[in-house]
PDB file of C-alpha atoms in Angstrom:
ATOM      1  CA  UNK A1435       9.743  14.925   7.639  1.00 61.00           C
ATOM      2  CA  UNK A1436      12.486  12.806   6.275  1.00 76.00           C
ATOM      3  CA  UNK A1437      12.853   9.103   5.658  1.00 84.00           C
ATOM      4  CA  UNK A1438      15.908   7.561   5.528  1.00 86.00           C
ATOM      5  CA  UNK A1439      16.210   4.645   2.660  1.00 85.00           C
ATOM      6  CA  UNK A1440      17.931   1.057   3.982  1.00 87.00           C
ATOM      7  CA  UNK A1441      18.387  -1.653   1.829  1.00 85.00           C
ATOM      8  CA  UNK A1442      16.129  -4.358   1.833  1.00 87.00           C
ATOM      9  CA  UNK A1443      18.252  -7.241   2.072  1.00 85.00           C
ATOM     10  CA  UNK A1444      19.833  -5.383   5.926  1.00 85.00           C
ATOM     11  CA  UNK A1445      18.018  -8.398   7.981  1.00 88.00           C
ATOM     12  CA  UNK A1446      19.165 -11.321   5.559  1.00 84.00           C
ATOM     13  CA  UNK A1447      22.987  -9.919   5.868  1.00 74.00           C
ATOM     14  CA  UNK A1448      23.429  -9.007   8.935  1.00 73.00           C
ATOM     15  CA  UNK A1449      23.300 -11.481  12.133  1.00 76.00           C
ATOM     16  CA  UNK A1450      22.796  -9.481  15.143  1.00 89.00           C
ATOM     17  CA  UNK A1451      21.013  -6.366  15.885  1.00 92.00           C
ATOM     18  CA  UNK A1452      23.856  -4.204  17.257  1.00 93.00           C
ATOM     19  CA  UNK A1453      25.258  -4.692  13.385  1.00 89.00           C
ATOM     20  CA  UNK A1454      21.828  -3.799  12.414  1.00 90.00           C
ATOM     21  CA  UNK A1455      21.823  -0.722  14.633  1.00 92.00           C
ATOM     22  CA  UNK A1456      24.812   0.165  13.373  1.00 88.00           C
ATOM     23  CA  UNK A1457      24.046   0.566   9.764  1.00 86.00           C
ATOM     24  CA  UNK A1458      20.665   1.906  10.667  1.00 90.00           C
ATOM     25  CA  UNK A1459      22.823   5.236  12.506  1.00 88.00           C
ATOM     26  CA  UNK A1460      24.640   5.394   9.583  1.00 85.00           C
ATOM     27  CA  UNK A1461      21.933   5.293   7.040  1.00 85.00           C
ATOM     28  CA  UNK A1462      20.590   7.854   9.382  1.00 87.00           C
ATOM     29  CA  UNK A1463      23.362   9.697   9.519  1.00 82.00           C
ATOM     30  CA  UNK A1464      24.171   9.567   5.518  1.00 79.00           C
ATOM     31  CA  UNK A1465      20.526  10.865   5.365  1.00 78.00           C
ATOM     32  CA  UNK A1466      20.521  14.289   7.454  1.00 76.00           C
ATOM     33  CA  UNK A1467      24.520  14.708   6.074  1.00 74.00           C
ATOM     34  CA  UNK A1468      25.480  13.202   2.947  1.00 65.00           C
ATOM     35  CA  UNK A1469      29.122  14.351   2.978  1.00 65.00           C
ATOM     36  CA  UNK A1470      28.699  11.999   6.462  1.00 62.00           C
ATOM     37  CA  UNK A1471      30.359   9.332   4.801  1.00 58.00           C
ATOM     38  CA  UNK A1472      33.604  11.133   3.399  1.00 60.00           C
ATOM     39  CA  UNK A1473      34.815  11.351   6.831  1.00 60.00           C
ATOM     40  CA  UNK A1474      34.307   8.288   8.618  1.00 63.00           C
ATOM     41  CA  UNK A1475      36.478   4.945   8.340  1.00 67.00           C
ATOM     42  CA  UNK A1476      33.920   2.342   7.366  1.00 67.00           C
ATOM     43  CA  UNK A1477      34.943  -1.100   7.010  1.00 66.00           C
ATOM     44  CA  UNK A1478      34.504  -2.122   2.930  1.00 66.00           C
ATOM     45  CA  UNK A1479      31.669  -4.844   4.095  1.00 64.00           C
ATOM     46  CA  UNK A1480      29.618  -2.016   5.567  1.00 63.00           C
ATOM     47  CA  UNK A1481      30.002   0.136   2.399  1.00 66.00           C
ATOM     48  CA  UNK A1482      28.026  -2.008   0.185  1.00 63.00           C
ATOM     49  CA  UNK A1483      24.961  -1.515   1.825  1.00 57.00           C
ATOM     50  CA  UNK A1484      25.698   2.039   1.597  1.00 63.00           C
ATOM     51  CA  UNK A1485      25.897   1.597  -1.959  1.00 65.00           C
ATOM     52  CA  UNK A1486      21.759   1.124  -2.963  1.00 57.00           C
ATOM     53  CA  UNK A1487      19.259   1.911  -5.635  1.00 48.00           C
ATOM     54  CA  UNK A1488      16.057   2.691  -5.408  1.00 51.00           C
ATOM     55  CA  UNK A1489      14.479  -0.776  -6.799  1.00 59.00           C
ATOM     56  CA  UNK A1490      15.866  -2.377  -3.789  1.00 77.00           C
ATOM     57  CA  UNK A1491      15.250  -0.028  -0.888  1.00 83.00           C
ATOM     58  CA  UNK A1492      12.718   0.378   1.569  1.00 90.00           C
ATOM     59  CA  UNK A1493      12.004   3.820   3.770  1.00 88.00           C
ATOM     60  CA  UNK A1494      11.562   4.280   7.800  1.00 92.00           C
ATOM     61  CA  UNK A1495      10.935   7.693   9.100  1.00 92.00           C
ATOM     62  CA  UNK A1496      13.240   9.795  10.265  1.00 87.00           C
ATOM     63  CA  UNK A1497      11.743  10.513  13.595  1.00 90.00           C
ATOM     64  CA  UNK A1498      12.010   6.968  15.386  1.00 94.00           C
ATOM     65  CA  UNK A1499      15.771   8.019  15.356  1.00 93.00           C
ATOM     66  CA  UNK A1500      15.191  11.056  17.124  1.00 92.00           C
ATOM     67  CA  UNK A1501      12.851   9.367  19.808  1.00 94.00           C
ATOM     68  CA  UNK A1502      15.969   6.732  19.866  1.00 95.00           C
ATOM     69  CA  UNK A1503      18.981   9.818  20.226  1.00 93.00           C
ATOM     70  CA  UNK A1504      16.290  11.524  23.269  1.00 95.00           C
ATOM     71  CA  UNK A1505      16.745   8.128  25.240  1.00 96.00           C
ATOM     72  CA  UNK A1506      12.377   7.269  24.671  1.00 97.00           C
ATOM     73  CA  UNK A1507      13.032   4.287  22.865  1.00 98.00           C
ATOM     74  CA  UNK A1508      16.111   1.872  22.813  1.00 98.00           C
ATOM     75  CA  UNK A1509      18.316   0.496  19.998  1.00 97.00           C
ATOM     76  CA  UNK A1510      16.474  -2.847  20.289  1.00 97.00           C
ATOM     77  CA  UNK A1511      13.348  -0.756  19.782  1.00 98.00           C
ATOM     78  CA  UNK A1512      14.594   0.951  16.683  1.00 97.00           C
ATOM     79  CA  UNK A1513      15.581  -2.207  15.002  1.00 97.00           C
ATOM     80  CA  UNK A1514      12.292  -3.679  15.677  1.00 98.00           C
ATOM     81  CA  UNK A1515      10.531  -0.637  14.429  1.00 97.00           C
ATOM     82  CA  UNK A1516      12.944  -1.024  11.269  1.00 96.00           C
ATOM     83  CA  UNK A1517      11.670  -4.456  10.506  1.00 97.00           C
ATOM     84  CA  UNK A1518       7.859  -3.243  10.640  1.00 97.00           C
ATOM     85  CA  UNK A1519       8.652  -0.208   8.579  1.00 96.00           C
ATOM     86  CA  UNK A1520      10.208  -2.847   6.231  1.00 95.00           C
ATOM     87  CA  UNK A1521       7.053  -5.223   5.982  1.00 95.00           C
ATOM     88  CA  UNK A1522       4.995  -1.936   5.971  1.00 95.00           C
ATOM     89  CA  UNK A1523       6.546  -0.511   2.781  1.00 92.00           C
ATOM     90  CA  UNK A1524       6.977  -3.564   0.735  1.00 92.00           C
ATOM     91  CA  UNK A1525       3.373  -4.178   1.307  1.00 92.00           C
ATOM     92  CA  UNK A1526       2.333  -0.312   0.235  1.00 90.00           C
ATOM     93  CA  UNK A1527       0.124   0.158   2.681  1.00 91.00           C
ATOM     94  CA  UNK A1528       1.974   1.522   5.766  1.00 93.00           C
ATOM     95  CA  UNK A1529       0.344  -1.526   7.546  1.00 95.00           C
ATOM     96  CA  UNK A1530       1.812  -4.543   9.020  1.00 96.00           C
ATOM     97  CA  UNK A1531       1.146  -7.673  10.523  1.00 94.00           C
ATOM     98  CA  UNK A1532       3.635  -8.541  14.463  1.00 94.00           C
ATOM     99  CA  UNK A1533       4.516 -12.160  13.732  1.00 95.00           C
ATOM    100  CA  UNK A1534       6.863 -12.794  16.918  1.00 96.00           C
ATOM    101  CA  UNK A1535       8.487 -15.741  15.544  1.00 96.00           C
ATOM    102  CA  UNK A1536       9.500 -14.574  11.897  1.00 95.00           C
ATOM    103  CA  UNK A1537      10.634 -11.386  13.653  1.00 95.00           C
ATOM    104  CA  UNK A1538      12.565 -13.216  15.889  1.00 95.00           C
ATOM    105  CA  UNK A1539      14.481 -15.491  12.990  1.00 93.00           C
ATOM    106  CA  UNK A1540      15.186 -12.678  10.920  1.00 91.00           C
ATOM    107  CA  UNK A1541      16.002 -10.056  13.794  1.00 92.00           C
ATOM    108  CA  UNK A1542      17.922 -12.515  16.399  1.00 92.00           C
ATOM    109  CA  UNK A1543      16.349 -10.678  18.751  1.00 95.00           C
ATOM    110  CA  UNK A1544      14.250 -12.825  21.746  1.00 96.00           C
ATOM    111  CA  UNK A1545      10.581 -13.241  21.206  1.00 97.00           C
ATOM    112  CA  UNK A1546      10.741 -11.328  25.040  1.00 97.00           C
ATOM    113  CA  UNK A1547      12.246  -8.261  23.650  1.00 97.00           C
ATOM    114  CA  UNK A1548      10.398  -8.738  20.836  1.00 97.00           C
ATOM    115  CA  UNK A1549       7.190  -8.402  22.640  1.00 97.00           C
ATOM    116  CA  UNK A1550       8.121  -5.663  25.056  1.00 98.00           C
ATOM    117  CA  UNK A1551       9.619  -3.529  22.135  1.00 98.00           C
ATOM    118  CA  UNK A1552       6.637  -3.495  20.286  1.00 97.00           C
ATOM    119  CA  UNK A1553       4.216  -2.783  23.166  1.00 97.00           C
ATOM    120  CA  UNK A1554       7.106   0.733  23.719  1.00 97.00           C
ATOM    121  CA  UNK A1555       6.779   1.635  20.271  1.00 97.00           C
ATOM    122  CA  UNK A1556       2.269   1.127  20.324  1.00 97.00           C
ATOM    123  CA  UNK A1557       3.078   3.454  23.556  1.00 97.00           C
ATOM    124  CA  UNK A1558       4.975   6.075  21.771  1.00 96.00           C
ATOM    125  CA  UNK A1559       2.751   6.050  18.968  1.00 96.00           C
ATOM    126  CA  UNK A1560       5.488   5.383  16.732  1.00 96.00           C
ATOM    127  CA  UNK A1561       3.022   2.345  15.705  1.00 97.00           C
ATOM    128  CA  UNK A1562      -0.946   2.021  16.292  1.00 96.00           C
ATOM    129  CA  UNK A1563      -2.886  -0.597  16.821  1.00 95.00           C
ATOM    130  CA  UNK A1564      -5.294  -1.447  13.104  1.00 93.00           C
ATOM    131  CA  UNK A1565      -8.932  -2.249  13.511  1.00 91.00           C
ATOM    132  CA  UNK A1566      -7.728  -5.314  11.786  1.00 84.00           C
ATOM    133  CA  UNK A1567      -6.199  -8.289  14.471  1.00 84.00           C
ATOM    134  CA  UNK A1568      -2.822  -8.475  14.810  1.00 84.00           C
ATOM    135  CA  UNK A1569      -2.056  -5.098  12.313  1.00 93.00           C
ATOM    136  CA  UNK A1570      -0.432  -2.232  13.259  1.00 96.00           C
ATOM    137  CA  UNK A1571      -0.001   0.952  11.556  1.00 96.00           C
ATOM    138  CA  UNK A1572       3.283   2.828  10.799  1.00 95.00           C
ATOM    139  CA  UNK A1573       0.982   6.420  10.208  1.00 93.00           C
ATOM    140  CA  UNK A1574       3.768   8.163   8.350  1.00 91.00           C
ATOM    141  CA  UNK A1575       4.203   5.319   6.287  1.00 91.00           C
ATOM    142  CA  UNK A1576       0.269   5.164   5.514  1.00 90.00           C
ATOM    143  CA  UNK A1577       0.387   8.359   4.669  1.00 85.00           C
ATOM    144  CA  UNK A1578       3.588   8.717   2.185  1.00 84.00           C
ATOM    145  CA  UNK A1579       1.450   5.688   0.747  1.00 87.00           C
ATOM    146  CA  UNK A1580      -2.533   7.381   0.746  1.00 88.00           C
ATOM    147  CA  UNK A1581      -1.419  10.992   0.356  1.00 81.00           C
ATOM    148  CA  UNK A1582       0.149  12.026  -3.035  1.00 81.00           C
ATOM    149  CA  UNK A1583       0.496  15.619  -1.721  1.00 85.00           C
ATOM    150  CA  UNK A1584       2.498  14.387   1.231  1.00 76.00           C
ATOM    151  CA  UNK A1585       4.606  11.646  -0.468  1.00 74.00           C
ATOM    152  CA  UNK A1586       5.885  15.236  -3.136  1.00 79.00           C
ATOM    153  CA  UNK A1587       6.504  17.075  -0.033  1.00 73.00           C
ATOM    154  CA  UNK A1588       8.672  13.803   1.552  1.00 66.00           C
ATOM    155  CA  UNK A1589      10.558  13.742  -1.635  1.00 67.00           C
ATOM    156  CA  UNK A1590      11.015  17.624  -2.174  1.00 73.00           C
ATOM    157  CA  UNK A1591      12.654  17.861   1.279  1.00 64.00           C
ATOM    158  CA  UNK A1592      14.754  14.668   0.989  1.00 60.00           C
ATOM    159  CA  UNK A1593      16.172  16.166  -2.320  1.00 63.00           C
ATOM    160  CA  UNK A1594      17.197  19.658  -0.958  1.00 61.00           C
ATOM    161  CA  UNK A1595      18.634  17.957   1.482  1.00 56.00           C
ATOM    162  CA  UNK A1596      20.724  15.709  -0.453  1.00 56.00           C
ATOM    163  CA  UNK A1597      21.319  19.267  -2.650  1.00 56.00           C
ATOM    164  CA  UNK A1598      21.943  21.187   0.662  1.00 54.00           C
ATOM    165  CA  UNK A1599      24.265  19.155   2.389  1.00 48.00           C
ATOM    166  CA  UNK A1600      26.446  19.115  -0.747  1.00 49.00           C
ATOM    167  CA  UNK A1601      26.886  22.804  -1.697  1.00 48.00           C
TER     168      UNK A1601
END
């Protein structure tokens, strides 16, 4: 299992979620190929969120871009999943409260397709439904955050990666 790290501040800097989407592919991309970057033209705007440390980073898991590359979600999907994952981390719980309307200002993305998206993604099982009202789980992320054995294992595999790719 991999997560890919995004910068915190992606929803406050971008303005529409195709940008988001965007950035999120190559995130995902940098992730599962680090040399990714050496041989793509990226304009320099897009390069400083490339540029992140750890203090100001938050994680998604990996496979919400797979179910998005097999066609079972949609990019709208992913970017809404992107924005729980965010809330879920920063919290350090892997939980999450849907607020349709703060999603909406900081996504751009209608309260509709809001709505819909997140109803796809409970479906998938990408998130579940919290005994608490109105929470929703991201179970990887509640994990990484419960399970010390599982959050070594995450970061063991994201570093030989990162060691992999660049041999």
């Amino acid at each position: 299992m991999y997560f890919t790290k995004l910068p915190v501040n992606i929803f406050d800097n971008c303005k529409n979620p195709e940008e988001i989407y965007f950035i999120l592919c190559l995130f995902f991309n940098k992730t599962i190929n680090p040399t990714f970057l050496e041989n793509e033209k990226i304009s320099p705007q897009i390069m400083e969120y490339m540029e992140l440390t750890e203090k100001i980073a938050f994680c998604i898991p990996s496979p919400a871009f797979i179910e998005e590359q097999m066609g079972v979600i949609s990019p709208i999907d992913l970017v809404i999943y992107t924005y729980l994952c965010k809330n879920a981390f920063l919290n350090g719980s892997g939980k999450t409260q849907i607020n349709i309307k703060t999603i909406h200002q900081e996504t751009y993305i209608k309260k509709t397709l809001i709505r819909s998206s997140i109803n796809t993604l409970d479906r998938t099982g990408l998130i579940i439904k919290d005994s608490q009202d109105g929470y929703y789980i991201i179970e990887e992320l509640l994990h990484y955050f419960t399970d010390n054995e599982f959050k070594q294992l995450v970061n063991s595999l994201n570093q030989q990666l990162k060691y992999s790719k660049r041999s």
